[in-house]
Coordinates of C-alpha atoms in Angstrom, one line a residue:
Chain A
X1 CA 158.3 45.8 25.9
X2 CA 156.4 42.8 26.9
X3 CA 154.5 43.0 30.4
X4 CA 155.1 39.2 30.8
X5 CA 157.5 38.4 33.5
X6 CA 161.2 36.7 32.0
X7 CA 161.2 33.2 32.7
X8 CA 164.3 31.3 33.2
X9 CA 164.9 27.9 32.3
X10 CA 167.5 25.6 33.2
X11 CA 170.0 24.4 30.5
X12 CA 170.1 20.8 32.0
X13 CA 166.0 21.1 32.4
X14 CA 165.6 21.7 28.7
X15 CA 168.7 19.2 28.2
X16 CA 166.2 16.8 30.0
X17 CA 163.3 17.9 28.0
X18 CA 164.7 17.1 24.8
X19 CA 165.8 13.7 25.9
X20 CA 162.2 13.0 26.7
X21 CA 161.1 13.8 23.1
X22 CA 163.9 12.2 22.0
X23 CA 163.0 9.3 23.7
X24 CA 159.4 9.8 22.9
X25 CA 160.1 9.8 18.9
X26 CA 162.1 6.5 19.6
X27 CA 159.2 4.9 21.2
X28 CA 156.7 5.8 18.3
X29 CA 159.1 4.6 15.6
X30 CA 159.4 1.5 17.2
X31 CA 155.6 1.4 16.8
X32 CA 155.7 1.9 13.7
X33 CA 158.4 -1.1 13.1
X34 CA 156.2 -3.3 15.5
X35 CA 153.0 -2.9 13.3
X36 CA 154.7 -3.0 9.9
X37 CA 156.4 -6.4 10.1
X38 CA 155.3 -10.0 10.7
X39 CA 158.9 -11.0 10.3
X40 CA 159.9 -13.2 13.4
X41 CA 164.0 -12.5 13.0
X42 CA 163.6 -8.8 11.1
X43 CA 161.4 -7.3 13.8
X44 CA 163.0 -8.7 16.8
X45 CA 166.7 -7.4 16.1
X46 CA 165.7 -4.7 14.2
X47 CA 163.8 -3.3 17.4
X48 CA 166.5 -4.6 20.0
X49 CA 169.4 -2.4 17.4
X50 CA 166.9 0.8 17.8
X51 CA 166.9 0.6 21.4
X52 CA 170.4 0.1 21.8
X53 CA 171.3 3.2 20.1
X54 CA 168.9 5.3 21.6
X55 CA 170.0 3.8 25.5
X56 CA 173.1 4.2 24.0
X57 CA 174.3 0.8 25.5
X58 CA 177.2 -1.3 24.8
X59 CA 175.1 -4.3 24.4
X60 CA 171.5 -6.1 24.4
X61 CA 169.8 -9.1 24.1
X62 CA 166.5 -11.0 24.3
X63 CA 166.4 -14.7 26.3
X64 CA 163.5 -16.9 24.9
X65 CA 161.6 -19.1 27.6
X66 CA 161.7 -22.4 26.3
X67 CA 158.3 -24.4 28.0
X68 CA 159.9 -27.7 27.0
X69 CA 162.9 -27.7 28.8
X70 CA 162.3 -25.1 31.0
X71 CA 165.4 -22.8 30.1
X72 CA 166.0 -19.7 28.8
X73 CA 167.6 -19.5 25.6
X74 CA 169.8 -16.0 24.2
X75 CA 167.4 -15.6 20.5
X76 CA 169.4 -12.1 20.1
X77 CA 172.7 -11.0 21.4
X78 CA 173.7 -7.3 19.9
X79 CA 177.1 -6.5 20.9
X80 CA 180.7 -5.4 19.5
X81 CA 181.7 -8.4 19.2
X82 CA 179.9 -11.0 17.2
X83 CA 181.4 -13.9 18.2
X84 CA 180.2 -13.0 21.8
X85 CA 176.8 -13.2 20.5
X86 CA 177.1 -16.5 18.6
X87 CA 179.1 -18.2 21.9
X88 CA 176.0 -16.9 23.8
X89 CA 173.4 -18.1 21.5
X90 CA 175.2 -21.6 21.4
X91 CA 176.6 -22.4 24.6
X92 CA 174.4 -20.2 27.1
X93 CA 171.2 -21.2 28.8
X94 CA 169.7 -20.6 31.8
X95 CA 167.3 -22.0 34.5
X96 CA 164.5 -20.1 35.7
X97 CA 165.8 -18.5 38.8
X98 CA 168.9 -18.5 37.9
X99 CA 171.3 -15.1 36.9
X100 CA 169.5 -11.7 36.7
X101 CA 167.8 -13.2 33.6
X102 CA 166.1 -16.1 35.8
X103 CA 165.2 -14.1 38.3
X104 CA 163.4 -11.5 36.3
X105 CA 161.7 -14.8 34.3
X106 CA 160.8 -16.4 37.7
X107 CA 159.5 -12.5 39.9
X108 CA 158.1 -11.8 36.7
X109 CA 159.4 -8.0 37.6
X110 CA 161.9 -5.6 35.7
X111 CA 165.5 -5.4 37.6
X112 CA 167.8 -2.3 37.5
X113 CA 171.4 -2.9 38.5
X114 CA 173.9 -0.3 38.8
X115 CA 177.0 -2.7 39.7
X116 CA 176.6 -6.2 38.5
X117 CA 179.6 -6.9 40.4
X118 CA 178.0 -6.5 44.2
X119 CA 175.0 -8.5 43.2
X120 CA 174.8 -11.9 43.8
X121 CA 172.3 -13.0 41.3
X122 CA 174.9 -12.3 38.5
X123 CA 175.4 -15.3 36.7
X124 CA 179.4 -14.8 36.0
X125 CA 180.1 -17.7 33.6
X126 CA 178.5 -16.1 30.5
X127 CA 181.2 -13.2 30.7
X128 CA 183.5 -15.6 31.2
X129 CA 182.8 -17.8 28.7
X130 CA 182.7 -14.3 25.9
X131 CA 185.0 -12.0 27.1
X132 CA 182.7 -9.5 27.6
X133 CA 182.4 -7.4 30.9
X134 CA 178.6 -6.5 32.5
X135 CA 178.7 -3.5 34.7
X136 CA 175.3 -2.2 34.9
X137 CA 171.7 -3.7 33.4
X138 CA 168.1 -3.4 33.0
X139 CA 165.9 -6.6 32.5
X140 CA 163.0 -6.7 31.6
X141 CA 160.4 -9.7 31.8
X142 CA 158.7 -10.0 28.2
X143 CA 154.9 -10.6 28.7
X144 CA 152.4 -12.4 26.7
X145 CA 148.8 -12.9 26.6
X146 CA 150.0 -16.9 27.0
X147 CA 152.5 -15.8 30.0
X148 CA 156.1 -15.7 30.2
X149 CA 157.8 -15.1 26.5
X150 CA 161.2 -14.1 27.6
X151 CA 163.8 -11.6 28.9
X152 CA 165.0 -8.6 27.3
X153 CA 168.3 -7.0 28.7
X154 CA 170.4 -4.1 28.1
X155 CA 173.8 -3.8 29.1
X156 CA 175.8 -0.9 30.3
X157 CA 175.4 2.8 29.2
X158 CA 178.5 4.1 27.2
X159 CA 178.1 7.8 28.2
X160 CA 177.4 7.1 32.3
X161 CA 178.6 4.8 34.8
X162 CA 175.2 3.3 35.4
X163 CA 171.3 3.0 33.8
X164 CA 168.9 4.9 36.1
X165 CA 165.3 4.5 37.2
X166 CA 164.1 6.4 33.7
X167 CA 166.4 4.6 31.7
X168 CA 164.3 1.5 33.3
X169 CA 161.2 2.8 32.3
X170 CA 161.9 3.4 28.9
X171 CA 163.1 0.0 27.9
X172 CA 159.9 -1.4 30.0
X173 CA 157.9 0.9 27.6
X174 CA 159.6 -0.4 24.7
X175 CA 159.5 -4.6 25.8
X176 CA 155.8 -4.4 26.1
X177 CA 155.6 -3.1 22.4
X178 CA 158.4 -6.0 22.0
X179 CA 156.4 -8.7 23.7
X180 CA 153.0 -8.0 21.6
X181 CA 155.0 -8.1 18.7
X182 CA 157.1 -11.1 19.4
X183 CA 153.5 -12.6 20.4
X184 CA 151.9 -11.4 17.0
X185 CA 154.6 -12.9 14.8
X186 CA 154.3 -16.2 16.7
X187 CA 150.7 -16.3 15.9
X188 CA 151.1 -15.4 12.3
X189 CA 154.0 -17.9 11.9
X190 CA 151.6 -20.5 13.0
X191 CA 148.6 -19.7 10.9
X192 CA 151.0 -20.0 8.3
X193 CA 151.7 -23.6 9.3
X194 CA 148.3 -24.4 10.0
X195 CA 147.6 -23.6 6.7
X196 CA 150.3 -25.6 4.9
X197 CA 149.1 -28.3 7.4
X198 CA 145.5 -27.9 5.6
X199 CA 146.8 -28.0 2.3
X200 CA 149.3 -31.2 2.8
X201 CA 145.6 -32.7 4.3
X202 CA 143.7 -31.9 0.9
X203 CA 147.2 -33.7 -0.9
X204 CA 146.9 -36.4 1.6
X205 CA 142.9 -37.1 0.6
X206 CA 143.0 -36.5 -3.1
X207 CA 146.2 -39.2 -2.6
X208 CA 144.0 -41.4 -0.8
X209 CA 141.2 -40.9 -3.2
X210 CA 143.4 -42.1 -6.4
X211 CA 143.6 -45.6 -4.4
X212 CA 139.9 -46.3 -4.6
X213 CA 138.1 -47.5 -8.1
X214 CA 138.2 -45.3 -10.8
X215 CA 134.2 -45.8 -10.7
X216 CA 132.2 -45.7 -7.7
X217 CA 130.1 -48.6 -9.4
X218 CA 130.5 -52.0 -10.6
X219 CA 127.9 -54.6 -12.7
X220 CA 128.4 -58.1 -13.5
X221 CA 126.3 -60.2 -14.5
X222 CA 123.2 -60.1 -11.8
X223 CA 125.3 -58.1 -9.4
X224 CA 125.8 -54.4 -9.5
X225 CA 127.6 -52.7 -6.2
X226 CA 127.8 -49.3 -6.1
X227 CA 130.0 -46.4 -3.3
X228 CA 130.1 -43.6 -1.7
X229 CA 133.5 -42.3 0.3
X230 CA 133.4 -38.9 1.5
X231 CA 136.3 -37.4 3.2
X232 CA 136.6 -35.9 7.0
X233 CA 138.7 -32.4 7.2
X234 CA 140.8 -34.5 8.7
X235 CA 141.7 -37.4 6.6
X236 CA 140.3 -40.8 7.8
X237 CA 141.4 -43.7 6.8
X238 CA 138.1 -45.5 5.0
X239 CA 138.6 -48.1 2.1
X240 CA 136.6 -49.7 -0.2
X241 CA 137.6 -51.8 -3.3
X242 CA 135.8 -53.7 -6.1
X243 CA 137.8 -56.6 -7.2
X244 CA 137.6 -59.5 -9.5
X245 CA 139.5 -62.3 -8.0
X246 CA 138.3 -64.7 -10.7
X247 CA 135.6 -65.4 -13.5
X248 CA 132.0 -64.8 -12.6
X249 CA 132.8 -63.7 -9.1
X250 CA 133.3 -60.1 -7.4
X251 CA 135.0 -59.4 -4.2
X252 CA 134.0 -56.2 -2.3
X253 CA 135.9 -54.6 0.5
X254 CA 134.6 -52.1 3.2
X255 CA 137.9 -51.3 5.6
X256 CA 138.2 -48.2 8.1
X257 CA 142.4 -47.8 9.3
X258 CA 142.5 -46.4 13.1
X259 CA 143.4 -43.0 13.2
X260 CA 143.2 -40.5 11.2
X261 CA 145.3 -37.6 9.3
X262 CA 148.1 -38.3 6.9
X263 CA 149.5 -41.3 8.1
X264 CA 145.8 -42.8 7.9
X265 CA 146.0 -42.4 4.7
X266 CA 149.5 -43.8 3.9
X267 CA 148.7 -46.8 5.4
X268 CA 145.1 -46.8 3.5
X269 CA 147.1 -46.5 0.1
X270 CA 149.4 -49.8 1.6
X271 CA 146.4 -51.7 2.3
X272 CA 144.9 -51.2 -0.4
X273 CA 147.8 -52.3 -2.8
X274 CA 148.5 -55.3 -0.3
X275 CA 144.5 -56.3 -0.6
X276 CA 144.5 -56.2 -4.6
X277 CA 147.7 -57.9 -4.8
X278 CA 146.8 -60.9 -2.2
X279 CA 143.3 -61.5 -3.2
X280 CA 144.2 -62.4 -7.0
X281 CA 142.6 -65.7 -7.9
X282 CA 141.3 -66.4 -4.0
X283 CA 138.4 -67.5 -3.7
X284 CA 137.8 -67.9 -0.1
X285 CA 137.7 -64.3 2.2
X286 CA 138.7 -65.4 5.3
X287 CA 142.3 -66.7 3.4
X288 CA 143.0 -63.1 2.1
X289 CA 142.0 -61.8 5.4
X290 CA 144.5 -63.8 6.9
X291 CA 147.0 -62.9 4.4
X292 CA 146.7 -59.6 4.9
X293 CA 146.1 -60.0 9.0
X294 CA 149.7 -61.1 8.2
X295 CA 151.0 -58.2 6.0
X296 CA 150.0 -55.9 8.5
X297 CA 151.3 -56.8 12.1
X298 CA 154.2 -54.6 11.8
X299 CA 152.0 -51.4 11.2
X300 CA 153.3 -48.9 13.3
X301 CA 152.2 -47.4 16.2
X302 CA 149.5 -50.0 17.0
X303 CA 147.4 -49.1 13.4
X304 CA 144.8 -51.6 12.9
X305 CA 142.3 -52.2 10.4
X306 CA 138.4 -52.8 10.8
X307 CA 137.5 -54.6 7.4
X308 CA 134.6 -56.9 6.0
X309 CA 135.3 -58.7 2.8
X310 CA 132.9 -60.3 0.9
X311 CA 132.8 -62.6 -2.0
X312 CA 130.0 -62.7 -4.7
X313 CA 129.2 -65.4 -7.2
X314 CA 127.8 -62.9 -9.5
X315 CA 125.7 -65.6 -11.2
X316 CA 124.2 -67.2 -8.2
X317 CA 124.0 -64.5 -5.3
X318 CA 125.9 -66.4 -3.3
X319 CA 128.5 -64.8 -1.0
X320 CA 130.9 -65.8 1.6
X321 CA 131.7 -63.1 4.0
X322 CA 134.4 -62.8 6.6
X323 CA 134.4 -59.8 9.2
X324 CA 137.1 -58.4 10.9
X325 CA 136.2 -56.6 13.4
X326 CA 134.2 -54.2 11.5
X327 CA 131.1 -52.8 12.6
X328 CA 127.8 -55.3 10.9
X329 CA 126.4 -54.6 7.9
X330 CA 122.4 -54.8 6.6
X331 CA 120.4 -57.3 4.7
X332 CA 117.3 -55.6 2.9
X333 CA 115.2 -57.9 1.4
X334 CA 111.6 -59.4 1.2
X335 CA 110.0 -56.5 3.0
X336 CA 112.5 -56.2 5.7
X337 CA 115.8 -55.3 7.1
X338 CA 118.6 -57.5 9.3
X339 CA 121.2 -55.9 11.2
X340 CA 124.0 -59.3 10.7
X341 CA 126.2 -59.0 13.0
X342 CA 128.2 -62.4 11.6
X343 CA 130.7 -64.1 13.7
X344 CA 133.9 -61.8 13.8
X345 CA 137.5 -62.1 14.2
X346 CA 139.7 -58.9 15.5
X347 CA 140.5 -55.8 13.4
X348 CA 143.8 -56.7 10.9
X349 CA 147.0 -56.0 11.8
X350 CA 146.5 -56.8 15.4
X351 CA 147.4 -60.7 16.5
X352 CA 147.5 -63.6 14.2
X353 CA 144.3 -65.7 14.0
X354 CA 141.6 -67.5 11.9
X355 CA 138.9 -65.6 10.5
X356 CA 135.4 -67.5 10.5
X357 CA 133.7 -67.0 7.2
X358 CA 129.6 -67.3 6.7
X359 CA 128.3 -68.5 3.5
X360 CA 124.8 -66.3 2.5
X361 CA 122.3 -66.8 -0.8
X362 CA 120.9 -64.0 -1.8
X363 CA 117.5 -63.6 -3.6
X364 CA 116.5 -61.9 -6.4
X365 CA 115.9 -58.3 -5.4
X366 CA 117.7 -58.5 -1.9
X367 CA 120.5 -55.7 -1.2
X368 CA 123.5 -55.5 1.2
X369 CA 124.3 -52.1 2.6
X370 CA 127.4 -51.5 3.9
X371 CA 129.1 -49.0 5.8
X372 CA 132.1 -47.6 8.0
X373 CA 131.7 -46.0 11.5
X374 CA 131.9 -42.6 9.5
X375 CA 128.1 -43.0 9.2
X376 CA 126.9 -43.8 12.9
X377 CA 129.6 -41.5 14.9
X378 CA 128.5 -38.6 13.1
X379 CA 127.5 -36.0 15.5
X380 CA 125.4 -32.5 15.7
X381 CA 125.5 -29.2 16.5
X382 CA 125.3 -30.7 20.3
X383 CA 127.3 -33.0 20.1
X384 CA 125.0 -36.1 20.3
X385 CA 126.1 -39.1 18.4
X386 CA 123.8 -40.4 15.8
X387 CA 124.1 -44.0 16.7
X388 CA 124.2 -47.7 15.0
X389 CA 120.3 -48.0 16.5
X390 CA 119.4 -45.0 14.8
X391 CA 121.2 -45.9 11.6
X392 CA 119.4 -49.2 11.8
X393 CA 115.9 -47.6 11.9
X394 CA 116.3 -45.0 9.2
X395 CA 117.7 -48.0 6.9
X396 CA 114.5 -49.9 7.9
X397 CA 112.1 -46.8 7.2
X398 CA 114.0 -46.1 3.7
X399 CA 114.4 -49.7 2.4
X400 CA 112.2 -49.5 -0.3
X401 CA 114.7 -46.2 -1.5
X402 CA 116.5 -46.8 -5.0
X403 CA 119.7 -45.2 -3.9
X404 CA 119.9 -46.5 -0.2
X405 CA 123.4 -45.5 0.0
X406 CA 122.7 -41.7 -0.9
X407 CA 119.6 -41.5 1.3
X408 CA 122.1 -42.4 4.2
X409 CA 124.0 -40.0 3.1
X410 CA 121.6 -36.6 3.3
X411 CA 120.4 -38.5 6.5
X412 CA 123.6 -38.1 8.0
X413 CA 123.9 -34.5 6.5
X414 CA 121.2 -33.5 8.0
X415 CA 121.6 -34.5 11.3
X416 CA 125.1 -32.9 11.5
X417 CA 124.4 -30.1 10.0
X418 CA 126.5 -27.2 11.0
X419 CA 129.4 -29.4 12.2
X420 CA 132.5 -30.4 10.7
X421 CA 132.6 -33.9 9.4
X422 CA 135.0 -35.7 12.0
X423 CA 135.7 -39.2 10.1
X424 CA 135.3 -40.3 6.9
X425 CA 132.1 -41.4 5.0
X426 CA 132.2 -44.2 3.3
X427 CA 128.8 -46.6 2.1
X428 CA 129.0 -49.7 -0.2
X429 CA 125.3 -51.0 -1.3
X430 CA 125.6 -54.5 -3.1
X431 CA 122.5 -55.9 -5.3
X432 CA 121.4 -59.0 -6.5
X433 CA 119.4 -58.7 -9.4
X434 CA 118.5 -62.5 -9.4
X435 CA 119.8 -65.1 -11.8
X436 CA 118.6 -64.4 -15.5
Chain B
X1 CA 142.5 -36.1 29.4
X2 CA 144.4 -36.9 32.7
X3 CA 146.7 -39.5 33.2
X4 CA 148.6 -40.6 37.0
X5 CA 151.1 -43.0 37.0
X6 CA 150.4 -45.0 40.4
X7 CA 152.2 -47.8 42.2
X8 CA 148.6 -50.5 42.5
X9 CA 150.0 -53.0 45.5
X10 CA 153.4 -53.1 43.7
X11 CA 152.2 -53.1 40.3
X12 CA 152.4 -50.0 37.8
X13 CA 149.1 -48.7 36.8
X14 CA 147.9 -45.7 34.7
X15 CA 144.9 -44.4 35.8
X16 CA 142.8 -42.4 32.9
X17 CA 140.5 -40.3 32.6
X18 CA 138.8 -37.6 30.5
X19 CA 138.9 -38.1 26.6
X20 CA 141.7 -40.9 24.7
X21 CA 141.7 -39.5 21.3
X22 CA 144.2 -38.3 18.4
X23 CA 144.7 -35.0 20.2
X24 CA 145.1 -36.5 23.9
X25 CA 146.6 -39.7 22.9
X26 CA 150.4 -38.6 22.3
X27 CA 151.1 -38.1 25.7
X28 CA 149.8 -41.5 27.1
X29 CA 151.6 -42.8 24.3
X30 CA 155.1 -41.1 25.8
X31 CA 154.4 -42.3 29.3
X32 CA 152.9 -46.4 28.3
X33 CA 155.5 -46.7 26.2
X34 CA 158.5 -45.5 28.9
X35 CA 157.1 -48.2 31.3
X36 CA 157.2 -50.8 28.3
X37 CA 160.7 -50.0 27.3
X38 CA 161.4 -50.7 31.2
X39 CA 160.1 -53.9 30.7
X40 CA 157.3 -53.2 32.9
X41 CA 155.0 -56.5 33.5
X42 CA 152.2 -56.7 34.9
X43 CA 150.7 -53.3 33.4
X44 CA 147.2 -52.0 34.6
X45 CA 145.0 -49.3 33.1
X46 CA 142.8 -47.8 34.9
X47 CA 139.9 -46.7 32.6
X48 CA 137.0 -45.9 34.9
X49 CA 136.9 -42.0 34.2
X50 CA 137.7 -42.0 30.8
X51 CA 134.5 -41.1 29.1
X52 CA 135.6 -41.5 25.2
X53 CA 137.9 -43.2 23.0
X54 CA 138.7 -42.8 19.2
X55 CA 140.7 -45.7 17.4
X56 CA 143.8 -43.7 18.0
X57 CA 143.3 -43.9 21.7
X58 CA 142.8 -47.7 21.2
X59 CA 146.0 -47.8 18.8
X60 CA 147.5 -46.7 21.5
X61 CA 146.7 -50.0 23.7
X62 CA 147.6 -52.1 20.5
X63 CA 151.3 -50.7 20.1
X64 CA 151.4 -51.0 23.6
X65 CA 150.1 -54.5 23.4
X66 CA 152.2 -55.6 21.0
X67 CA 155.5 -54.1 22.7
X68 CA 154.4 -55.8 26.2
X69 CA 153.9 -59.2 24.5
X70 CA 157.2 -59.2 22.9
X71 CA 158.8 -60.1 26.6
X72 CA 155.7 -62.1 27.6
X73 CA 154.3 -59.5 29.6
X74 CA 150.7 -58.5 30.6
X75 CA 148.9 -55.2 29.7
X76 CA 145.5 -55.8 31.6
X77 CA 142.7 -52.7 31.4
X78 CA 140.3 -52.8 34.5
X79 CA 137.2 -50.8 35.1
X80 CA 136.5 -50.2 31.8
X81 CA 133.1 -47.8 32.0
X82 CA 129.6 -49.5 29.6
X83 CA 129.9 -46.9 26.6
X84 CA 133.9 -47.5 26.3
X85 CA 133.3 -51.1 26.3
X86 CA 130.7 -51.3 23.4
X87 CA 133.3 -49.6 21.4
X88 CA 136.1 -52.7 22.1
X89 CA 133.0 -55.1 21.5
X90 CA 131.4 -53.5 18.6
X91 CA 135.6 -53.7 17.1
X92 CA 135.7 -57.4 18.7
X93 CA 138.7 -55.9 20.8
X94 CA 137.3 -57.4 23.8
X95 CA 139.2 -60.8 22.7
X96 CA 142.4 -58.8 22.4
X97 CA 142.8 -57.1 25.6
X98 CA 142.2 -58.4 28.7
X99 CA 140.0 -56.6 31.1
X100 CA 138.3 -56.6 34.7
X101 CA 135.5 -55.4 35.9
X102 CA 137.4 -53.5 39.2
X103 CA 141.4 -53.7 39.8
X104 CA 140.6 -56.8 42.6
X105 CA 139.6 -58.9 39.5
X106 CA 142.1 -57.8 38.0
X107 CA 144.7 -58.7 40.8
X108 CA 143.3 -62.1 41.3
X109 CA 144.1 -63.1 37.6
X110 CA 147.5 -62.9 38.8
X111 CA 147.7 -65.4 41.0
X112 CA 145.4 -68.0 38.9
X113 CA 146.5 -70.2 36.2

């Protein structure tokens, strides 16, 4: 015989017990569904199903808080009937505030109510509307580290009249697994769209890429012009072209569209077609800006076009120039540098108008560097813009450089080291080699 | 950036501030363009706190430009801070928009001809 005293337990203690584990197991499965799933719709029903077996509830549902319009919106609705659960997922919203739903979403506190009937926050009409009859609930606000996610609800208890105070705090146990993993999934979902973002962005620049010249360098005769375009994460919109409007002459193009992304470089690849097409056989620069002014003052959303266009006898070194609102270009020559800032109209695409053109001979030996804002906006680790001045001086110290354009280039590297290149890159040097 | 609709001696102004760029410049976008489809005329900016603009910002102004002109209206940007007005010079924008100095100057073009 034992010395220990007899103890005597309860029946409805242990009954009460073994709920608890029960209800204990439940949670950690739950867990375990929470953490092995990234599936949005899988995880959310699958999760809102365990729980309404083990409350053993008729019914349950999660509201989503829509930010844009304010409302909550029925995502789940687990019930007998399914066509309750479509009428509420098509029909039903609420406003904050309003039902036991929009009260929990606007207290931002769990609500327990034994008789649905005697409370006035009960919002009758989506009973009405499916047929079904709400006696007792629990709602629970859904939590995120970004606020307010939603409501979960779950709707009378089969084997009682009414949910109690632990019932309560098992389904709050369970909505706060629910509202990380709702939160987790969203965050997943949308690294998966950043990422197909990224790689539409790398489609969009290797797009934009195929409009420029096969080769980043042209020669004729005593000219030889020669590029550089280097891309942004983001997709600018930069152009330059190479073009032979007629015999003995080259027209080169330096063009920057506003904006930047994928519809930058859409309307690039228009441009660009639009430019080669209206500059065939013209001679004159400010006439195909004009023409293409024109082409372009329906661009949507107010996209404009900051371009310089200049035409080279290739022969003679003679150019004619027209600017459109692009920013000035440099003259390197007989031991020194000029910023020309020539007379200007507006960008393209903007209001119609004349564009002044100004006629330039070159000498033998004298270059023309040309670039987009890519170069001078650039900015480091600090932010700090480089600057046209800055820009201006470095061309100055480096003009006796065989490669101008590519010592811009590491210049520009190296003083935005560590940052992500913002805009586009883009460098056209033209040379004169003088008449044979 | 922040932007505040405000009634300027009867006339509609949007006064800016902060940053105009590709991120920011949707939501200006929504609210110019709801005062344009209204038919609003004349329309001031206010531009003195806005510290930077990208040429999305300034495609902005253009659409909005273009829609305001297309019932004769005027779109006039006032107090336009030194750094943001290099930007519309260095782009020659300066003879596209009009702008004043402070919103008086601005006021006074209306009643010159």
């Amino acid at each position: 015989m034992s010395d220990r005293p007899a103890i005597s337990v309860d029946e409805t203690y242990l009954e009460g017990i073994e709920k608890k584990v029960e209800d204990l197991k439940m949670i950690m499965e739950v867990s375990v569904i929470i953490s092995s799933t990234l599936d949005f719709n899988e995880l959310v029903t699958v999760v809102m199903e365990k729980a309404k077996k083990v409350m053993d509830a008729e019914a349950c549902s999660i509201l989503f808080y829509n930010k844009d319009t304010n409302k909550l919106e029925f995502e789940v609705a687990l019930c007998k009937e399914e066509s309750a659960s479509e009428i509420l997922k098509k029909t039903v919203t609420l406003d904050i505030g309003q039902g036991i739903a929009g009260w929990v979403a606007e207290n931002l506190q769990p609500l327990v109510i034994t008789d649905v009937k005697a409370d006035k926050r009960f919002y009758q009409a989506a009973d009405k509307q499916t047929g079904f009859v709400t006696k007792s609930i629990i709602a629970v606000p859904l939590v995120g580290r970004s606020g307010l996610i939603g409501v979960a609800e779950i709707i009378n208890p089969k084997n009682k009249d009414f949910f109690s105070e632990y019932d309560s705090g098992i389904f709050q146990t369970l909505c706060r697994g629910v509202a990380i993993a709702i939160e987790n999934a969203r965050f997943h979902k949308e690294s998966i769209e950043r990422e197909k973002l990224r790689q539409e962005l790398e489609i969009a620049s290797s797009i934009q890429r195929s409009f420029l010249p096969e080769s980043p360098t042209f020669h004729k005769n005593n000219i030889t012009v020669s590029a550089i375009n280097i891309s942004a994460k983001h997709v600018g919109g930069d152009i330059y072209d190479f073009i032979e409007p007629s015999e003995d002459k080259v027209g080169v193009f330096i063009g920057d569209v506003s904006g930047k992304g994928i519809s930058a470089a859409l309307y690039m690849a228009k441009i660009i077609s639009d430019l080669r097409y209206t500059s065939l056989g013209i001679d004159s620069p400010d006439v195909v800006m004009k023409r293409l002014n024109s082409n372009l003052s329906n661009a949507p959303r107010g996209m404009f076009l900051t371009a310089t266009y200049i035409i080279a006898d290739t022969v003679k070194g003679s150019l004619s120039i027209a600017v459109a609102g692009h920013p000035p270009f440099f003259l390197i020559g007989k031991g020194e540098v000029r910023v020309m800032d020539l007379p200007s109209g507006p960008p393209l695409g903007i209001m119609p108008v004349e564009y002044p053109v100004t006629m330039l001979e070159l000498d033998k030996g004298d270059r023309i560097l040309l670039l987009t804002d890519g170069a001078f906006d650039a900015k480091n680790k600090n932010g700090e813009r480089i600057g046209f001045d800055s820009i201006a001086r470095f061309v100055k110290s480096q003009s006796n450089r065989e490669s101008l354009i590519q010592a811009v280039v590491d210049h520009v590297n190296d003083f935005s080291k560590g940052t992500e290149r913002a805009d586009d890159l883009t460098l056209v040097e033209l040379r004169f080699d003088g008449a044979v | 950036m922040k932007l505040e609709i405000t009634d300027c001696k009867g006339i509609k102004m949007i006064a800016l501030s902060g940053e105009v760029d590709m991120y920011t410049s949707p939501e200006l976008r929504e609210e110019m363009m709801n005062l344009i489809r209204r038919r609003t005329s004349p329309l001031f900016v206010d531009f003195s706190g806005v510290s930077y603009i990208d040429s999305s910002g300034i495609a902005t102004f253009v659409e909005g430009l273009k829609g305001i002109m297309s019932y004769n209206g005027k779109l006039k940007l006032v107090g336009i801070p030194d750094r943001i007005m290099e930007i519309f010079n260095f782009s020659k924008l300066d003879r596209v928009f009009e702008m004043y100095g402070s919103i008086d100057d601005a006021l006074n073009s209306l009643n010159s001809f």
